Amino acid sequence: MKVFLNIDSANKGTTVSIECEEMNQSIQEVLDFLKGQELDFIVGKDGEMQHILKPADIHYFHATSSGVAAVTANGSFLVKEKLYELEAVLPSSRFIRLSKSVIANLHELSRFEASFNGTLAVYFKSGTKEYVSRTYVNGIKEALKMKRRSKE
């Protein structure tokens, strides 16, 4: 991999350009790293209190009737961001969409259970359970395959 750095005071911002023959795991990791730099924390509300939440501490995000909630070991907190906005800024190596209403932290998953209708039940280390809709099952399988390969 070649790296080129051009420091010029005439530049009005920072631009990162990646040129490659095809997308692979190392390129995805670079993209996730750059994306992760944008989001150091998320502000969540619990009643009138506002809490600083680190993305790594969040088990999952889910849509509720009052907005989007971030679930952590310390409870559930309402966040101002929409799920699609979170999906765009959270690193894809850590967070994955389970359904239209849930984004999960892969590092907080403990097990899966297949159901008869083609969906998966996902159990978190905290003991909570969410369902993966059929649309997102293949994405989960691919993400877990990539994780397994990167550790081998």
C-alpha positions in Angstrom: 0.0 0.0 0.0 1.4 3.4 -1.0 0.6 6.4 1.2 0.9 10.0 -0.1 0.7 13.0 2.2 0.5 16.6 0.8 0.7 19.4 3.3 -0.1 22.7 1.7 -1.4 25.9 3.3 -3.5 26.6 0.2 -5.7 23.6 1.1 -9.0 24.7 2.7 -9.8 21.4 4.3 -8.6 17.8 4.6 -9.4 15.4 1.8 -8.6 11.7 2.0 -8.6 9.8 -1.3 -8.2 6.0 -1.6 -7.5 4.5 -5.0 -7.6 0.7 -5.2 -8.3 -2.1 -7.6 -11.0 -3.6 -5.4 -12.5 -3.2 -1.9 -10.9 -5.5 0.7 -10.8 -5.8 4.5 -7.8 -3.6 5.0 -9.4 -0.8 3.0 -12.7 -1.2 5.0 -10.7 -1.0 8.2 -9.1 2.3 7.1 -12.5 3.7 6.2 -13.9 2.6 9.5 -11.0 4.2 11.3 -11.6 7.5 9.5 -15.3 7.3 10.2 -14.7 6.5 13.8 -12.7 9.7 14.2 -15.8 11.7 13.5 -17.7 10.2 16.5 -16.0 10.3 19.9 -19.2 10.3 21.9 -23.0 10.4 21.7 -25.1 12.5 24.0 -28.1 10.5 25.4 -30.9 11.8 27.6 -32.4 10.0 30.6 -35.2 12.3 31.8 -33.6 15.7 32.3 -30.1 14.4 32.7 -27.8 14.3 29.7 -25.1 11.5 29.6 -21.9 11.2 27.5 -21.9 7.8 25.9 -19.0 6.2 24.2 -20.0 4.2 21.1 -18.1 1.1 22.3 -20.2 1.0 25.5 -23.5 1.0 23.5 -25.0 -2.4 23.1 -27.5 -1.4 20.4 -29.7 1.5 19.1 -33.4 1.0 18.5 -36.3 3.0 17.4 -39.0 3.8 20.0 -42.2 5.7 19.9 -40.3 8.7 21.3 -37.2 8.6 19.1 -34.0 6.5 19.0 -32.7 4.9 22.2 -29.1 3.8 22.9 -29.0 0.8 25.2 -26.0 0.4 27.5 -25.2 -1.6 30.6 -26.3 1.4 32.6 -29.7 1.8 30.9 -31.5 3.2 27.9 -30.9 6.8 26.7 -32.7 8.8 24.1 -30.4 10.2 21.4 -31.2 13.0 18.9 -29.8 11.2 15.9 -31.9 9.1 13.5 -30.9 5.5 12.9 -29.7 6.2 9.3 -27.5 9.1 10.6 -25.9 6.8 13.2 -25.4 4.1 10.6 -23.5 6.6 8.4 -21.1 7.6 11.2 -20.6 4.5 13.3 -17.8 2.1 12.2 -19.2 -0.8 10.2 -16.5 -3.1 11.7 -18.3 -2.7 15.0 -22.0 -1.7 14.3 -24.4 -3.5 12.0 -28.0 -3.1 11.1 -30.3 -5.9 12.4 -33.6 -4.5 11.1 -35.1 -1.3 10.1 -35.4 -0.4 13.8 -32.2 -1.8 15.3 -28.4 -1.2 14.9 -26.2 -3.5 17.1 -22.7 -3.5 18.4 -21.1 -6.7 17.1 -18.8 -6.8 20.2 -21.9 -7.1 22.5 -23.5 -10.1 20.8 -23.4 -13.4 22.6 -25.4 -15.8 20.5 -27.9 -16.4 17.7 -31.0 -18.5 17.5 -32.6 -19.4 14.2 -36.4 -19.3 13.9 -38.7 -21.1 11.6 -39.6 -18.1 9.5 -36.1 -17.2 8.3 -35.3 -14.6 11.0 -32.7 -14.8 13.7 -33.0 -14.0 17.4 -29.9 -12.2 18.6 -28.9 -12.3 22.3 -26.7 -9.7 23.8 -24.3 -10.2 26.6 -26.7 -8.2 28.8 -29.3 -10.8 28.2 -31.6 -8.8 26.0 -32.9 -10.1 22.7 -33.6 -8.5 19.4 -34.6 -10.0 16.0 -32.8 -9.8 12.7 -35.2 -9.4 9.8 -34.6 -11.6 6.8 -33.4 -8.6 4.8 -30.4 -8.2 7.1 -29.5 -11.9 7.8 -26.9 -12.2 5.0 -25.2 -8.9 6.1 -24.8 -10.3 9.6 -23.4 -13.6 8.3 -20.9 -11.7 6.1 -19.9 -9.4 9.0 -19.3 -12.4 11.3 -17.3 -14.2 8.6 -15.1 -11.2 8.1 -14.5 -10.9 11.8 -13.6 -14.6 12.0 -11.1 -14.3 9.1 -9.4 -11.2 10.5 -8.7 -13.1 13.8 -7.2 -16.2 12.1 
